[in-house]
Coordinates of C-alpha atoms in Angstrom, one line a residue:
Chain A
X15 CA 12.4 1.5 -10.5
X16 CA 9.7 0.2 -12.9
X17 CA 10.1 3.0 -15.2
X18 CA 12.9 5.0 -15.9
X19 CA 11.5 7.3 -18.0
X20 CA 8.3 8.3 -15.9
X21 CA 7.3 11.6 -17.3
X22 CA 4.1 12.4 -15.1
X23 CA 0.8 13.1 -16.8
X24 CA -0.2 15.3 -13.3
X25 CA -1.7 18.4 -13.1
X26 CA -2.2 20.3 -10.2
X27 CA -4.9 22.9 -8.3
X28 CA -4.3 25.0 -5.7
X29 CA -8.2 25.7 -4.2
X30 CA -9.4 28.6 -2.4
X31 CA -13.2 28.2 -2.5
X32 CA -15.1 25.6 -1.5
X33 CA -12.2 25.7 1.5
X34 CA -13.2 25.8 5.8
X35 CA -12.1 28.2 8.0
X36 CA -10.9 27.1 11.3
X37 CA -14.4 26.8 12.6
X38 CA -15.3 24.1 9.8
X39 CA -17.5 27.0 7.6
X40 CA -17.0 26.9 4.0
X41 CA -15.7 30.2 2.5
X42 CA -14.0 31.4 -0.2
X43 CA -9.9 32.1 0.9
X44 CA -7.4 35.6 -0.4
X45 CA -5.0 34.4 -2.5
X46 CA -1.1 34.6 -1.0
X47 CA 1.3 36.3 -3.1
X48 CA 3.4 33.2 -2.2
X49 CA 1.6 30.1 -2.7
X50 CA 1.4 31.0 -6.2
X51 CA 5.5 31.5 -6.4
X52 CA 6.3 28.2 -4.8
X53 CA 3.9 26.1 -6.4
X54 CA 5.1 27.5 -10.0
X55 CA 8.7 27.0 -9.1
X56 CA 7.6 23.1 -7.3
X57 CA 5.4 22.5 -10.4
X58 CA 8.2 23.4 -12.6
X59 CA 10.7 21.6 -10.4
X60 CA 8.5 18.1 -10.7
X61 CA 7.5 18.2 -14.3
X62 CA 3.9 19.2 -13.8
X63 CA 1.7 20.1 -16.6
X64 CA -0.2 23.2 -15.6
X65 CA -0.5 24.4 -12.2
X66 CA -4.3 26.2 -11.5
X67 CA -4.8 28.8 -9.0
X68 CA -8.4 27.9 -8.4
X69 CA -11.0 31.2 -7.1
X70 CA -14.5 32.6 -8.3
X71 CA -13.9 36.3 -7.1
X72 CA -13.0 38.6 -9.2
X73 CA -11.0 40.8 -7.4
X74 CA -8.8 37.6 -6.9
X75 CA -8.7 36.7 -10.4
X76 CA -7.1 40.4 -11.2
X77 CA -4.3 39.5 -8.5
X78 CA -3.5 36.6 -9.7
X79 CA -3.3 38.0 -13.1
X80 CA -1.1 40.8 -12.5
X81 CA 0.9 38.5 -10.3
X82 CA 1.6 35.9 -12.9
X83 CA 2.0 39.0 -15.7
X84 CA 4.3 40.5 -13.9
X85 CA 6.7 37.3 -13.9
X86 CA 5.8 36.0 -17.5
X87 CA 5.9 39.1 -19.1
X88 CA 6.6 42.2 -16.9
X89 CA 9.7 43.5 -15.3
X90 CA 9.7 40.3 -13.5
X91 CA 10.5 37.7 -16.5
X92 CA 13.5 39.9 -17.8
X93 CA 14.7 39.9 -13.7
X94 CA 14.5 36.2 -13.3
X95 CA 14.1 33.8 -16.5
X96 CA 13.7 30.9 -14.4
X97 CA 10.7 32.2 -12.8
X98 CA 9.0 33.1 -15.8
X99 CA 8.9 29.2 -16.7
X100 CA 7.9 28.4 -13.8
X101 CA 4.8 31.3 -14.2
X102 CA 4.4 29.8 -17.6
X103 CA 2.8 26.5 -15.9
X104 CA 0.3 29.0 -14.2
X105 CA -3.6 29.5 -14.8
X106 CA -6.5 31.0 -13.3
X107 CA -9.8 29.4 -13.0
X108 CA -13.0 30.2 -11.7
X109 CA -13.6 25.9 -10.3
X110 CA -12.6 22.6 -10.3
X111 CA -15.0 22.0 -13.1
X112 CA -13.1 25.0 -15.5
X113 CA -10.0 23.2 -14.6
X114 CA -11.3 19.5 -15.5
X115 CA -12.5 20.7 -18.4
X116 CA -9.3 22.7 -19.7
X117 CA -7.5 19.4 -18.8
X118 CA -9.7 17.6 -20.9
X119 CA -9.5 20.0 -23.7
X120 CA -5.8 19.2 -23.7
X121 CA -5.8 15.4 -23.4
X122 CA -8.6 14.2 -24.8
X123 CA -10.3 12.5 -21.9
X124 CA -11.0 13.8 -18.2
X125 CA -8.3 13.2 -16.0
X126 CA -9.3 11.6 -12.6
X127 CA -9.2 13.8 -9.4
X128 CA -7.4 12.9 -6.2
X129 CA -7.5 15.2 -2.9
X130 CA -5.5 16.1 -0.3
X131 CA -6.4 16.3 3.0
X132 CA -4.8 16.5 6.7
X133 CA -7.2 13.8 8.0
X134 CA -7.0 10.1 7.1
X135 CA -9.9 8.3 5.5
X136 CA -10.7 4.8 5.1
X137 CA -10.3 4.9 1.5
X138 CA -6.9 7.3 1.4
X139 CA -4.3 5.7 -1.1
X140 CA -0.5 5.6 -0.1
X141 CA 2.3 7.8 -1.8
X142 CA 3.6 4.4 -3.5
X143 CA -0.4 3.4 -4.8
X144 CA -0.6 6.7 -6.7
X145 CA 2.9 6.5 -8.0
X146 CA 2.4 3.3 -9.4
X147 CA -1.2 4.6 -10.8
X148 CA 0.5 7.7 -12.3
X149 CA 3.1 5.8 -13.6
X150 CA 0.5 4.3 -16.2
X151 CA 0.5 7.7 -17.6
X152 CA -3.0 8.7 -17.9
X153 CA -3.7 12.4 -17.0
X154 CA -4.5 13.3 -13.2
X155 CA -5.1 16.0 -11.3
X156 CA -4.0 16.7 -8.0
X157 CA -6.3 19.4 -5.3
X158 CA -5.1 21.3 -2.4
X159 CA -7.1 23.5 -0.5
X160 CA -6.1 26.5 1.3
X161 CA -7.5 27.8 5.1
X162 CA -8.1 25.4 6.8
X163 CA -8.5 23.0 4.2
X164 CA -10.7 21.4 1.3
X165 CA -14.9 21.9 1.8
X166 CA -15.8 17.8 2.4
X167 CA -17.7 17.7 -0.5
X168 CA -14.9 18.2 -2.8
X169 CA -13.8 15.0 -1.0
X170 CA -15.9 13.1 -1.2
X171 CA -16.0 14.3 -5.2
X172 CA -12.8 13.1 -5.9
X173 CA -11.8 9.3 -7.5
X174 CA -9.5 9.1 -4.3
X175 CA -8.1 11.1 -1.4
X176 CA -4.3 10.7 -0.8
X177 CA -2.9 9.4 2.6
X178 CA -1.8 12.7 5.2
X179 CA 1.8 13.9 5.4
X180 CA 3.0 12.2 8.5
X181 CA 6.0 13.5 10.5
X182 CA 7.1 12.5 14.0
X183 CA 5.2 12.6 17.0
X184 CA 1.4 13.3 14.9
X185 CA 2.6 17.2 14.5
X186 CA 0.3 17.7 11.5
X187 CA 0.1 21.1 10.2
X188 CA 2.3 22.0 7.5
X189 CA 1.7 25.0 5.2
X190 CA 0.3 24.3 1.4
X191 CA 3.7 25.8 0.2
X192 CA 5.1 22.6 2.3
X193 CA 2.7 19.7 1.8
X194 CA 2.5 20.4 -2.3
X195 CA 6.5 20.4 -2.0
X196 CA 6.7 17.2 -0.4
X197 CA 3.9 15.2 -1.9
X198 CA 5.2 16.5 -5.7
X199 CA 8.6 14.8 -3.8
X200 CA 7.2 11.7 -2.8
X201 CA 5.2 11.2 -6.1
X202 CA 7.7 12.1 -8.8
X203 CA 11.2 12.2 -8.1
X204 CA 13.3 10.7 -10.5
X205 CA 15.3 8.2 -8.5
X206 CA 12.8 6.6 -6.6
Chain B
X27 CA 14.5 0.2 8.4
X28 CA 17.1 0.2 10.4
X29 CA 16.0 2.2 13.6
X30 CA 12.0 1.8 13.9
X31 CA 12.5 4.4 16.7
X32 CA 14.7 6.9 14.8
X33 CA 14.7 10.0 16.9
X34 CA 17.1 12.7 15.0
X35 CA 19.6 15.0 16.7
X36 CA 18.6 17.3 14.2
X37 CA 19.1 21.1 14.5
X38 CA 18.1 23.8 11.5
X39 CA 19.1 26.9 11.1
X40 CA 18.0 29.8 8.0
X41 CA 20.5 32.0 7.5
X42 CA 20.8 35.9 6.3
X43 CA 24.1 36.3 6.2
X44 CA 26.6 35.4 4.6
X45 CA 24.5 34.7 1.4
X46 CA 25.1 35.7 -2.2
X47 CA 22.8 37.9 -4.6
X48 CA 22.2 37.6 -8.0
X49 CA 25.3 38.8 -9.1
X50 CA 27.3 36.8 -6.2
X51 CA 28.1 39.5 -4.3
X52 CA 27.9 39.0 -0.6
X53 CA 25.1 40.4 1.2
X54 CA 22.9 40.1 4.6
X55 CA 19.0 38.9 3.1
X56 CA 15.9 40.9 4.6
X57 CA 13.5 37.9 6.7
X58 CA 10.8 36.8 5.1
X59 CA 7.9 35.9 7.5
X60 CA 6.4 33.1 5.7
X61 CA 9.9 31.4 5.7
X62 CA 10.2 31.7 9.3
X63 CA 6.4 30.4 9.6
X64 CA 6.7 27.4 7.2
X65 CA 10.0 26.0 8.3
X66 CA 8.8 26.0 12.2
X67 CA 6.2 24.2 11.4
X68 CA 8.2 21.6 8.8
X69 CA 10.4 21.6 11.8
X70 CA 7.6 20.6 14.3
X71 CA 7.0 17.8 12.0
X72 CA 9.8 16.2 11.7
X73 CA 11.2 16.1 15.3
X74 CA 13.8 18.6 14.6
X75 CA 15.1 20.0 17.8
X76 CA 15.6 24.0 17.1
X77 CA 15.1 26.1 14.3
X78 CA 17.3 28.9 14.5
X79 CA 16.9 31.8 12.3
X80 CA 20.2 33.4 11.8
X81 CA 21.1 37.1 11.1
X82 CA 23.5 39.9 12.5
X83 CA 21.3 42.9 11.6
X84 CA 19.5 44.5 14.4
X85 CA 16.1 45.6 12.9
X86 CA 15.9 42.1 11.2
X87 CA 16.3 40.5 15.0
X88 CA 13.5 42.7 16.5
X89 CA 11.2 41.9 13.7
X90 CA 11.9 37.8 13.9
X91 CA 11.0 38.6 17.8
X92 CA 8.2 40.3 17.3
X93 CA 6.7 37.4 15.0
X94 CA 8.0 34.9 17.3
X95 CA 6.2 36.5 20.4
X96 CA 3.1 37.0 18.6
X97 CA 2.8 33.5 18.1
X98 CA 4.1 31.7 21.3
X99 CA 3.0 34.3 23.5
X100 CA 0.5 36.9 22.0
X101 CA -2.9 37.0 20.3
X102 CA -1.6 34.4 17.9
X103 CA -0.6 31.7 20.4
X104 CA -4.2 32.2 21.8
X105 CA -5.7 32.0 18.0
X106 CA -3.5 29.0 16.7
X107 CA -2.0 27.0 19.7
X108 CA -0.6 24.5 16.8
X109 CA 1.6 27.7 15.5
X110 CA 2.7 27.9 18.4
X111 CA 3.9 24.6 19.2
X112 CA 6.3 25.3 16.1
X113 CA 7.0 28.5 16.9
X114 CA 8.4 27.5 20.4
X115 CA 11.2 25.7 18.6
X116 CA 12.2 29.0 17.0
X117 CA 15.3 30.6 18.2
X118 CA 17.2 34.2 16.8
X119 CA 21.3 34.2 16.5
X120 CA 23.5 36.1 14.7
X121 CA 25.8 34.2 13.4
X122 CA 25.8 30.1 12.7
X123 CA 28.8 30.2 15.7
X124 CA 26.5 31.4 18.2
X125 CA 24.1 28.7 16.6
X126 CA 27.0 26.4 17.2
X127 CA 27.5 27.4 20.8
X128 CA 24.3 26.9 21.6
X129 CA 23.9 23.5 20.6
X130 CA 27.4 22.4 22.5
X131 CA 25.7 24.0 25.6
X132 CA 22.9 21.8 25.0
X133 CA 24.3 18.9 23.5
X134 CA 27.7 18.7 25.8
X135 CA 29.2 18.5 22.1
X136 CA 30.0 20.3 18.6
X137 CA 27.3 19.2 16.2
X138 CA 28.4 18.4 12.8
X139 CA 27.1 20.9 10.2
X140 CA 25.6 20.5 6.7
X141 CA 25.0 23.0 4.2
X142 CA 22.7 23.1 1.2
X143 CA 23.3 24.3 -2.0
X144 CA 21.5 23.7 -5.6
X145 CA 24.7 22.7 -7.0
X146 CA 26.3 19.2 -6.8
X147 CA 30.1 19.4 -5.5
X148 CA 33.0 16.7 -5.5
X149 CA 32.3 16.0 -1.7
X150 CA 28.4 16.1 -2.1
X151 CA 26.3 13.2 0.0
X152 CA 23.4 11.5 -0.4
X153 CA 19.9 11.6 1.1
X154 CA 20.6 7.9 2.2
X155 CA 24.1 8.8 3.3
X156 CA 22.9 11.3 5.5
X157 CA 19.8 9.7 6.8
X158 CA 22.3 7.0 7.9
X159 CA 24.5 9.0 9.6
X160 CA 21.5 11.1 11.5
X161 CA 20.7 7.8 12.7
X162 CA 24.1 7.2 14.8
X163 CA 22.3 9.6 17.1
X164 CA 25.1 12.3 17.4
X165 CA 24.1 15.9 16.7
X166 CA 23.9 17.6 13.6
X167 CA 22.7 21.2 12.3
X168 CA 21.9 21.5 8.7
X169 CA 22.1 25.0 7.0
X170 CA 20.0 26.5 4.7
X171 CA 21.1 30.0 2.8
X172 CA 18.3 32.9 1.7
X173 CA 18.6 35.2 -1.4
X174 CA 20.7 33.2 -4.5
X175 CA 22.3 31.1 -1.3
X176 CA 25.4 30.5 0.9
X177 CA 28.2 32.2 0.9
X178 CA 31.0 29.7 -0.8
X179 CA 32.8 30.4 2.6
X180 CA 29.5 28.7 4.4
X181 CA 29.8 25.9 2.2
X182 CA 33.6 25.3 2.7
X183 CA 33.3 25.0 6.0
X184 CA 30.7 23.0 6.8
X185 CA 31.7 19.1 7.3
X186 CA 29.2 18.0 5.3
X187 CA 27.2 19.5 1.6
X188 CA 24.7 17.6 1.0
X189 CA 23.4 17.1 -2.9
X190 CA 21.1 19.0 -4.4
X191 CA 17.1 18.3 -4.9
X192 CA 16.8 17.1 -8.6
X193 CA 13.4 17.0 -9.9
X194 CA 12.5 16.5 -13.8
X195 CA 14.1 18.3 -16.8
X196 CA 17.1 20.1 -14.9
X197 CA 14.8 22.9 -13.5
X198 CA 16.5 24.0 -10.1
X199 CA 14.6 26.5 -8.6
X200 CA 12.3 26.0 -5.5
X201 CA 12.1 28.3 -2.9
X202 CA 14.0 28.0 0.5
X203 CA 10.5 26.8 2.0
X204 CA 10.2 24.2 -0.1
X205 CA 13.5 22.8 -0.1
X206 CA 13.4 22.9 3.6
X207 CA 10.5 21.1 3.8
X208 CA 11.7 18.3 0.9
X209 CA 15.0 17.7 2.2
X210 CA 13.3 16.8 6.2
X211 CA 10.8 14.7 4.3
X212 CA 13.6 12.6 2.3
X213 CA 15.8 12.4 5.6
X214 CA 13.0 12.1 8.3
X215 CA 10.2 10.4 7.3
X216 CA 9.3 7.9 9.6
X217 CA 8.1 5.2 7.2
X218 CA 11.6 5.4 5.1

């Protein structure tokens, strides 16, 4: 362990718009009630900074609002305390750009962007690569998409696209809920 | 690595009952669809053999089949052959014995069982520990509870409980879905 007191300077996006659909079109993807929930609870679990539910539409926005009031503040935070921290972690933003720019309001400088993506690319960085880079403590932040994954442009955007989950036997499709578990595993557990 | 080929004997089951609520009492969970979605395919990912989806109640059962037919057999296997592939490993009992049975019928042996729990016990093991003993090849079904988790009875009976996920700041709370898919990464992953 190089450091044993990594405290992770990560934030992370959960994207539904610019996202495909399972014929490769870009579109703009509901919000699930659960994404939200597990993400919190995994951001909160891995010491992530804020967690953004990322969507332009309105009618979303309200959803996720009343979603995340319900748990910070409603009936839901007096039910279950820890899932009101875990909501506390939680914003809504109209793009990637909104959410750059809060994270830069915060730290003082923009954080780089990394993506995440089902496909390998010649340029994807390893688990261990973008431990060691996070482990120098500047602030990052890390994009899923939902459907059927991130629009290409956002990837090709990004400072650097992170290596695919690999399993046995090149099964590949794991939900969101899943792959943000596991990669918020892989980069910041305490005892690796 | 030891095994390059590691191939686990791995069976995973989700049960409904007996599990605790808030208050400890002893209950029988509703299903959640999403859990039985996300763990089939975290399942088809890492190699695991069945994923059984335990409960006793009769309306829960008929539900679980009708999700399960929908995807290996109905519009949705049509829609999303790669659901389907998951689903296929996804099998309804009502109890973990019959889950047991059913893996001596197709094992010619008792697997060992392991239960999870978010609380560390005396007798707890390791990721590493287990991960070496999955790789003797023998077969092995690790349990996961629903609501606030397994009944204490599940857990004392099991051979093995394995430790639970620590992430930063003592914060304990993922869902079952994620924990699921975190504790197949740490003990399956093929580049460990």
């Amino acid at each position: 362990m190089k450091n044993e007191k990594f405290v992770p300077n990560l934030y992370v996006a959960l994207t539904h718009y610019p996202v495909i659909n399972k014929r490769g079109d870009i579109i703009a993807s509901a919000l699930t009630n659960l994404d939200i929930h597990d993400i919190s609870r995994a951001a909160k679990t891995y010491g992530v900074k804020r967690f953004y539910v990322v969507t332009p539409l309105s009618d979303q926005k309200v959803l996720a609002k009343k979603i995340i009031a319900h748990w910070t503040g409603g009936a839901g935070a007096a039910y279950n305390p820890d899932r009101r921290s875990a909501f506390e972690l939680t914003k809504i933003k109209d793009s990637i750009q909104d959410v750059v720019k809060d994270i830069e309001d915060i730290e003082n400088c923009f954080p780089k962007t990394i993506t995440t993506c089902a496909r390998r690319y010649p340029t994807s960085i390893s688990y261990p690569e973008l431990r060691d880079i996070l482990e120098g403590g500047l602030p990052h932040l890390l994009i899923f998409g939902t459907a059927w994954g991130l629009a290409e442009s956002m990837i090709s955007e990004a400072n650097f696209v992170l290596e695919p989950i690999t399993g046995a036997a090149g099964y590949n499709h794991l939900s969101v809920r899943s792959a943000v578990s596991i990669i918020l595993d892989r980069l910041l557990k305490p005892e690796n």
